[in-house]
Coordinates of C-alpha atoms in Angstrom, one line a residue:
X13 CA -38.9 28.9 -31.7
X14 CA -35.8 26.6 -30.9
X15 CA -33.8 29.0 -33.4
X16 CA -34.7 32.4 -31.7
X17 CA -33.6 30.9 -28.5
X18 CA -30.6 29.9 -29.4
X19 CA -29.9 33.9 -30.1
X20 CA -29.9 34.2 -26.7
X21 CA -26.3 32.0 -26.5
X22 CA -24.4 34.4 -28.8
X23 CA -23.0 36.5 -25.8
X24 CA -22.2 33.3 -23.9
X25 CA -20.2 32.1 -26.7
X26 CA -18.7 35.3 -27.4
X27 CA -18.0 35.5 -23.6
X28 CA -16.1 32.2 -24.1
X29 CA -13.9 33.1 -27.3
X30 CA -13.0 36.3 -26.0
X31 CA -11.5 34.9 -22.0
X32 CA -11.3 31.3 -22.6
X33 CA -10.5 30.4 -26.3
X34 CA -8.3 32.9 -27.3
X35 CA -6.1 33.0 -24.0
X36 CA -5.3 29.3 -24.2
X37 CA -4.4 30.1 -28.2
X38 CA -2.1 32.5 -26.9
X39 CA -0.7 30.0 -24.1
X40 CA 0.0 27.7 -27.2
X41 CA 1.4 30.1 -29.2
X42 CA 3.2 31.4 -26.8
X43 CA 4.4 28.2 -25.7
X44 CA 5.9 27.3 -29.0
X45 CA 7.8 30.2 -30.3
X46 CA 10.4 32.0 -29.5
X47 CA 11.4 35.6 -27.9
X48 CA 11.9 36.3 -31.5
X49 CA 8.5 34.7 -32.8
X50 CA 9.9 31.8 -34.5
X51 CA 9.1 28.2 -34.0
X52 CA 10.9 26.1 -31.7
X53 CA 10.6 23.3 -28.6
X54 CA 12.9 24.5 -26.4
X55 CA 10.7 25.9 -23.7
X56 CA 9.5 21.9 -22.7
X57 CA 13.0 20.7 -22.8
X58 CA 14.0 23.8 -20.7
X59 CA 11.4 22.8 -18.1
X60 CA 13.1 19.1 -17.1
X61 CA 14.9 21.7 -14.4
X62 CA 12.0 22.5 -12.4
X63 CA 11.0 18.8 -12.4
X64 CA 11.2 19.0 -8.5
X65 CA 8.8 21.9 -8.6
X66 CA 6.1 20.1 -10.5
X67 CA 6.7 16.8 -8.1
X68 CA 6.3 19.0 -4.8
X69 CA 3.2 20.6 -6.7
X70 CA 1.2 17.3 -6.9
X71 CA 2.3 15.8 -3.9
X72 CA 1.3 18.6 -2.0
X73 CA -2.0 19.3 -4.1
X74 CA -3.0 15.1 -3.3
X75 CA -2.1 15.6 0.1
X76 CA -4.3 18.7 0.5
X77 CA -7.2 16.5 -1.6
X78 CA -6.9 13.7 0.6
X79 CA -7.3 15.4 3.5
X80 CA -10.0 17.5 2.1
X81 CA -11.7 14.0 1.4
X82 CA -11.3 12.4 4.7
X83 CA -12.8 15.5 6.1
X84 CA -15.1 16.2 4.1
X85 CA -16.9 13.0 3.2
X86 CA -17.9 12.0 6.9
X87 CA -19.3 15.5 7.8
X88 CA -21.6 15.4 4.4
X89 CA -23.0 11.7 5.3
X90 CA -23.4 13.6 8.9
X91 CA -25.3 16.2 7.4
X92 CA -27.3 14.4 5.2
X93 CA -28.0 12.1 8.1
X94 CA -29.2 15.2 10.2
X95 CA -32.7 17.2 10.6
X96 CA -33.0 20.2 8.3
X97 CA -32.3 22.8 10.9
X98 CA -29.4 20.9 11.8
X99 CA -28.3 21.5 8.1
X100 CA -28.5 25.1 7.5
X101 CA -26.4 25.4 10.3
X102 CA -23.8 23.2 9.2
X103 CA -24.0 24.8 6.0
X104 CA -23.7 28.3 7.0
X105 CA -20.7 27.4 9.1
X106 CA -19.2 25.7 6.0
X107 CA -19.5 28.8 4.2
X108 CA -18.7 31.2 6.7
X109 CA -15.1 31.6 6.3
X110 CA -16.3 31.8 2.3
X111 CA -17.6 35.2 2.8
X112 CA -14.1 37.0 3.8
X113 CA -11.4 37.6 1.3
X114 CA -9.2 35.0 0.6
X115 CA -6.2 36.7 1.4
X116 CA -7.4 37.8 4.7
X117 CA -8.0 34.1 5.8
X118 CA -4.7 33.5 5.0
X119 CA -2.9 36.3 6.5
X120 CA -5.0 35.4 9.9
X121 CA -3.0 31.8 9.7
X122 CA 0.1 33.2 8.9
X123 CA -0.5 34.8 12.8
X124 CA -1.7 31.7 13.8
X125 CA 1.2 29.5 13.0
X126 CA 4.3 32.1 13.0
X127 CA 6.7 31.9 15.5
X128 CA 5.2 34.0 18.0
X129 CA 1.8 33.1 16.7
X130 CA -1.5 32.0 18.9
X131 CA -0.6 28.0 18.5
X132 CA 2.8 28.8 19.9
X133 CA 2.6 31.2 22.8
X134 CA -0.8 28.0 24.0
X135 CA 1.7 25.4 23.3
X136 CA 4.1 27.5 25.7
X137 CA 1.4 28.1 28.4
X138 CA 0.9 24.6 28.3
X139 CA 4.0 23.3 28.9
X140 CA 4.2 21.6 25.5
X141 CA 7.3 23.6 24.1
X142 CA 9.1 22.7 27.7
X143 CA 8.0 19.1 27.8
X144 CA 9.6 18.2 24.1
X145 CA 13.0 20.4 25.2
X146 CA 12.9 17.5 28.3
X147 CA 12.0 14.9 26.4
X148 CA 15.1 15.9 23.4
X149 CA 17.6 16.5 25.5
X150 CA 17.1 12.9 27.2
X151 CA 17.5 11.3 23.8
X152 CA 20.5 14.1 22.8
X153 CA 23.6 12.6 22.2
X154 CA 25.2 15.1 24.0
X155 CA 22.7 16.9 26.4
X156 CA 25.0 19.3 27.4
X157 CA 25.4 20.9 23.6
X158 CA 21.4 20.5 23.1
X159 CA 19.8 23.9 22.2
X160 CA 16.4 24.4 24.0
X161 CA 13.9 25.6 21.4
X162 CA 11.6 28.4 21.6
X163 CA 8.9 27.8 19.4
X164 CA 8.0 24.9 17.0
X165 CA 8.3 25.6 13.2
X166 CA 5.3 25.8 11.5
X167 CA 5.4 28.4 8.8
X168 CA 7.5 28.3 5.9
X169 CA 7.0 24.6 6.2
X170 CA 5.0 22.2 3.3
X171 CA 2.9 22.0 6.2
X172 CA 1.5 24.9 6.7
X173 CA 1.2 24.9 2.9
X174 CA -1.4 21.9 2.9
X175 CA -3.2 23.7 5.9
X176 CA -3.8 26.7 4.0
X177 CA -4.9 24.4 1.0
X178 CA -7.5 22.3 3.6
X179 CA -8.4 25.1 5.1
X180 CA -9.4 27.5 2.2
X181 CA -10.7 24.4 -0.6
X182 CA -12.4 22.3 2.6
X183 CA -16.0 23.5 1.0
X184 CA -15.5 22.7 -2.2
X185 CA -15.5 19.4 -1.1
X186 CA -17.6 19.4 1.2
X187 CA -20.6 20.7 -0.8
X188 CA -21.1 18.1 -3.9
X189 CA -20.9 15.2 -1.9
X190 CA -23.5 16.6 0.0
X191 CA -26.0 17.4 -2.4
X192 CA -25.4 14.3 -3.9
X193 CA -25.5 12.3 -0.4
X194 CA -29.0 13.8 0.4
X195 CA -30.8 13.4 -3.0
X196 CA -29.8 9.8 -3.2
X197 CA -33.2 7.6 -3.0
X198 CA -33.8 6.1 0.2
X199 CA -35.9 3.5 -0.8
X200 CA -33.0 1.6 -2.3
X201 CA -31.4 1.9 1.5
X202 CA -34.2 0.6 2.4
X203 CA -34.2 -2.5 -0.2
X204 CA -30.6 -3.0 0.8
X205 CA -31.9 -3.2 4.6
X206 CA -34.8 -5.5 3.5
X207 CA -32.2 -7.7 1.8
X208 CA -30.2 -8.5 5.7
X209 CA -27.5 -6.0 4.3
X210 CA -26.4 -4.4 7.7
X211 CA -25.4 -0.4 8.2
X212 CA -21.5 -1.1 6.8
X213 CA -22.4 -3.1 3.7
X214 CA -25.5 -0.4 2.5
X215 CA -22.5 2.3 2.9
X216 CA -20.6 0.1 1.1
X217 CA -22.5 -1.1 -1.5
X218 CA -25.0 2.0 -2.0
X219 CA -24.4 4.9 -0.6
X220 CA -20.6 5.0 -1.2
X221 CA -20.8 4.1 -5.0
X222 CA -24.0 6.1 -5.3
X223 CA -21.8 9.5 -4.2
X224 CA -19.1 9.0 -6.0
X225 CA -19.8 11.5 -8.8
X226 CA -20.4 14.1 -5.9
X227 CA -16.1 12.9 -4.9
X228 CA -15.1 13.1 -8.3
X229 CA -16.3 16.7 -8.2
X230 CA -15.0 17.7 -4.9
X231 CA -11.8 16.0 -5.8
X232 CA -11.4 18.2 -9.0
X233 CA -12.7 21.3 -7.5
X234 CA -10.1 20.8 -4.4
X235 CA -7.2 19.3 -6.8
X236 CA -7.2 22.1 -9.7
X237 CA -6.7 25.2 -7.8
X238 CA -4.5 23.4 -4.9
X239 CA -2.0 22.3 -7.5
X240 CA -2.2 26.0 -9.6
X241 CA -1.7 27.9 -6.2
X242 CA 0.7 30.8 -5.6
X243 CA -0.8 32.7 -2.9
X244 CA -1.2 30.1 -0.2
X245 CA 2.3 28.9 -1.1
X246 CA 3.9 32.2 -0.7
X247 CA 2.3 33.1 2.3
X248 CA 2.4 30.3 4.2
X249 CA 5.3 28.8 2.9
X250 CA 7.2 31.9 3.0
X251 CA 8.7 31.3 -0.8
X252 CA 10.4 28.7 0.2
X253 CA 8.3 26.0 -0.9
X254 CA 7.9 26.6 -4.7
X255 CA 4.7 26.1 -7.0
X256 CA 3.7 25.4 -9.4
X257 CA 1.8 28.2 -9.4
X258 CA 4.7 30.1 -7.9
X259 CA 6.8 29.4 -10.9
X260 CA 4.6 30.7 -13.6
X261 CA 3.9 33.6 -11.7
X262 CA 8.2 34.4 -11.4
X263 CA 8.0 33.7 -15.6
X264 CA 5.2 36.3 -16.1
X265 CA 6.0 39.4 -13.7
X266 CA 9.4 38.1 -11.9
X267 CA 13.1 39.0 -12.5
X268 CA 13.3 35.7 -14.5
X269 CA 10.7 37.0 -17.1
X270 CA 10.5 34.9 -19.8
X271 CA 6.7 34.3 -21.0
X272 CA 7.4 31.6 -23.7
X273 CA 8.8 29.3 -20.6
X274 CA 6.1 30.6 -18.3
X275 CA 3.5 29.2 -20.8
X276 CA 4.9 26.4 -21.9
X277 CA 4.9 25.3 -18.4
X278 CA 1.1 26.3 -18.3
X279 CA 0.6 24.3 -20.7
X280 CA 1.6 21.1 -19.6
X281 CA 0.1 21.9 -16.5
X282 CA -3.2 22.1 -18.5
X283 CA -2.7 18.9 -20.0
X284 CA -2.1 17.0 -17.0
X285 CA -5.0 18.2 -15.2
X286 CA -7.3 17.3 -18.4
X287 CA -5.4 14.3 -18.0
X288 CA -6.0 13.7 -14.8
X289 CA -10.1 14.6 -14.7
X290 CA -10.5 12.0 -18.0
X291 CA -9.3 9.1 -15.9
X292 CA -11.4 9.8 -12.6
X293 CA -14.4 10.2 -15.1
X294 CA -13.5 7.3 -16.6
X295 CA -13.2 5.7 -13.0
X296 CA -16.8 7.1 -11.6
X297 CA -18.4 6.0 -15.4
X298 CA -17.1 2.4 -14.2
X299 CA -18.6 2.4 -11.0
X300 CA -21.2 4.0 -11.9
X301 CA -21.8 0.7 -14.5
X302 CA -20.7 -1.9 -11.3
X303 CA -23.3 -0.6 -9.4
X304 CA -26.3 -0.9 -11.9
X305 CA -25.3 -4.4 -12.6

């Protein structure tokens, strides 16, 4: 019986050679050889140039995970916390924005926070824009030569390039702590409670550890695509700010087309993020093992 099932695998498996095995053997392939097809290491010694690039990548992808964390962890204990109709509210809200195309919710905060955008012409109504040329010019070395501004930058800025990551990768953080937040076992909590632990130390001690593989999840579902981006970078950073993601793309269908360079650099991005999801594994495995003893 086990053996006819298993029949019923063969197009997964041929799913995955066909889009997932064989495109990474071309990545390495490709990676290795030359424009001629010959062997050679080139294309990772070639990359120590854009060494900036693949710092401002993984800054700006941690940044955007933090933030995603810090956000997203208080309003899944909120939820959890909650009545039920108070959750499918919150979760249709969460996934809201999820149902419109992912370039359209960018484009609408590239209105937003452009120049003559919505949070500009409320910060003018408001006085803000007026009140910081008042408050510069005091502090101007020389008041008389100080140029009022119009408008605060905030496109084409890293800023606006962690927004967009918050903004569009918020739910994937948001949704495995959650479900893993409200199927913990309360009696536990209650044990902790029985045992004089107060409201801080059965976060502390139970909950918190208890979620952990829910923020290992949200962290790499957040981290992986905020540190392969393109889109968001060149949208709301306005090119300026260049990715990772950004860079492979120029290798691929750019002027600069080289495709042993662009996959070599693939490559290594791949490694680091396996990298990087071993050790917080290997970090939740060890809390995991703290907790049960």
């Amino acid at each position: 019986m086990r053996n006819k099932l298993s029949w019923f695998a063969v197009p997964y498996v041929v799913w995955m050679a066909l889009f997932v095995v064989a495109p990474i053997i071309m990545v390495v392939i490709y990676a290795f050889s030359t424009a001629d097809g010959g062997f050679t290491l080139a294309n990772f010694t070639r990359m120590g140039t854009y060494a900036v690039v693949f710092t401002r990548s993984f800054k700006l992808a941690l940044i955007a995970t933090l933030v995603c964390l810090l956000i997203g962890y208080p309003i899944s204990y909120i939820m959890s916390k909650e009545g039920r109709q108070f959750q499918r509210v919150g979760m249709v809200l969460i996934m809201l924005p999820m149902w419109m195309n992912f370039l359209l919710r960018t484009y609408s905060w590239m209105s937003i926070l452009e120049n003559n955008g919505l949070l500009n012409q409320f910060f003018q109504n408001i006085g803000l824009i007026d009140l910081y040329n008042t408050i510069a010019m005091h502090f101007a070395a020389d008041p008389a030569a100080y140029t009022p501004i119009t408008h605060f930058q905030m496109l084409n800025t890293q800023g606006a390039v962690v927004l967009g990551m918050v903004y569009n990768y918020l739910p994937f953080m948001i949704l495995p702590i959650y479900s893993v937040i409200i199927k913990l076992d309360h009696s536990l909590i209650e044990a902790a409670r029985d045992l004089g632990a107060n409201t801080f130390q059965v976060f502390r001690r139970v909950i918190l550890p208890l979620s952990l593989p829910g923020v290992l999840s949200g962290i790499t579902m957040v981290f992986v695509p905020s540190v392969s981006t393109f889109a968001i970078s060149k949208m709301l950073g306005g090119g300026t700010e260049l990715l990772l993601g950004d860079l492979i793309e120029q290798q691929f269908m750019g002027n600069a087309y080289n495709p042993q360079l662009g996959a070599a650099i693939s490559l290594v991005m791949m490694v680091i993020v396996v990298v990087c999801m071993w050790v917080m594994n290997r970090f939740g495995e060890g809390e995991e093992q703290a907790v049960m003893l």
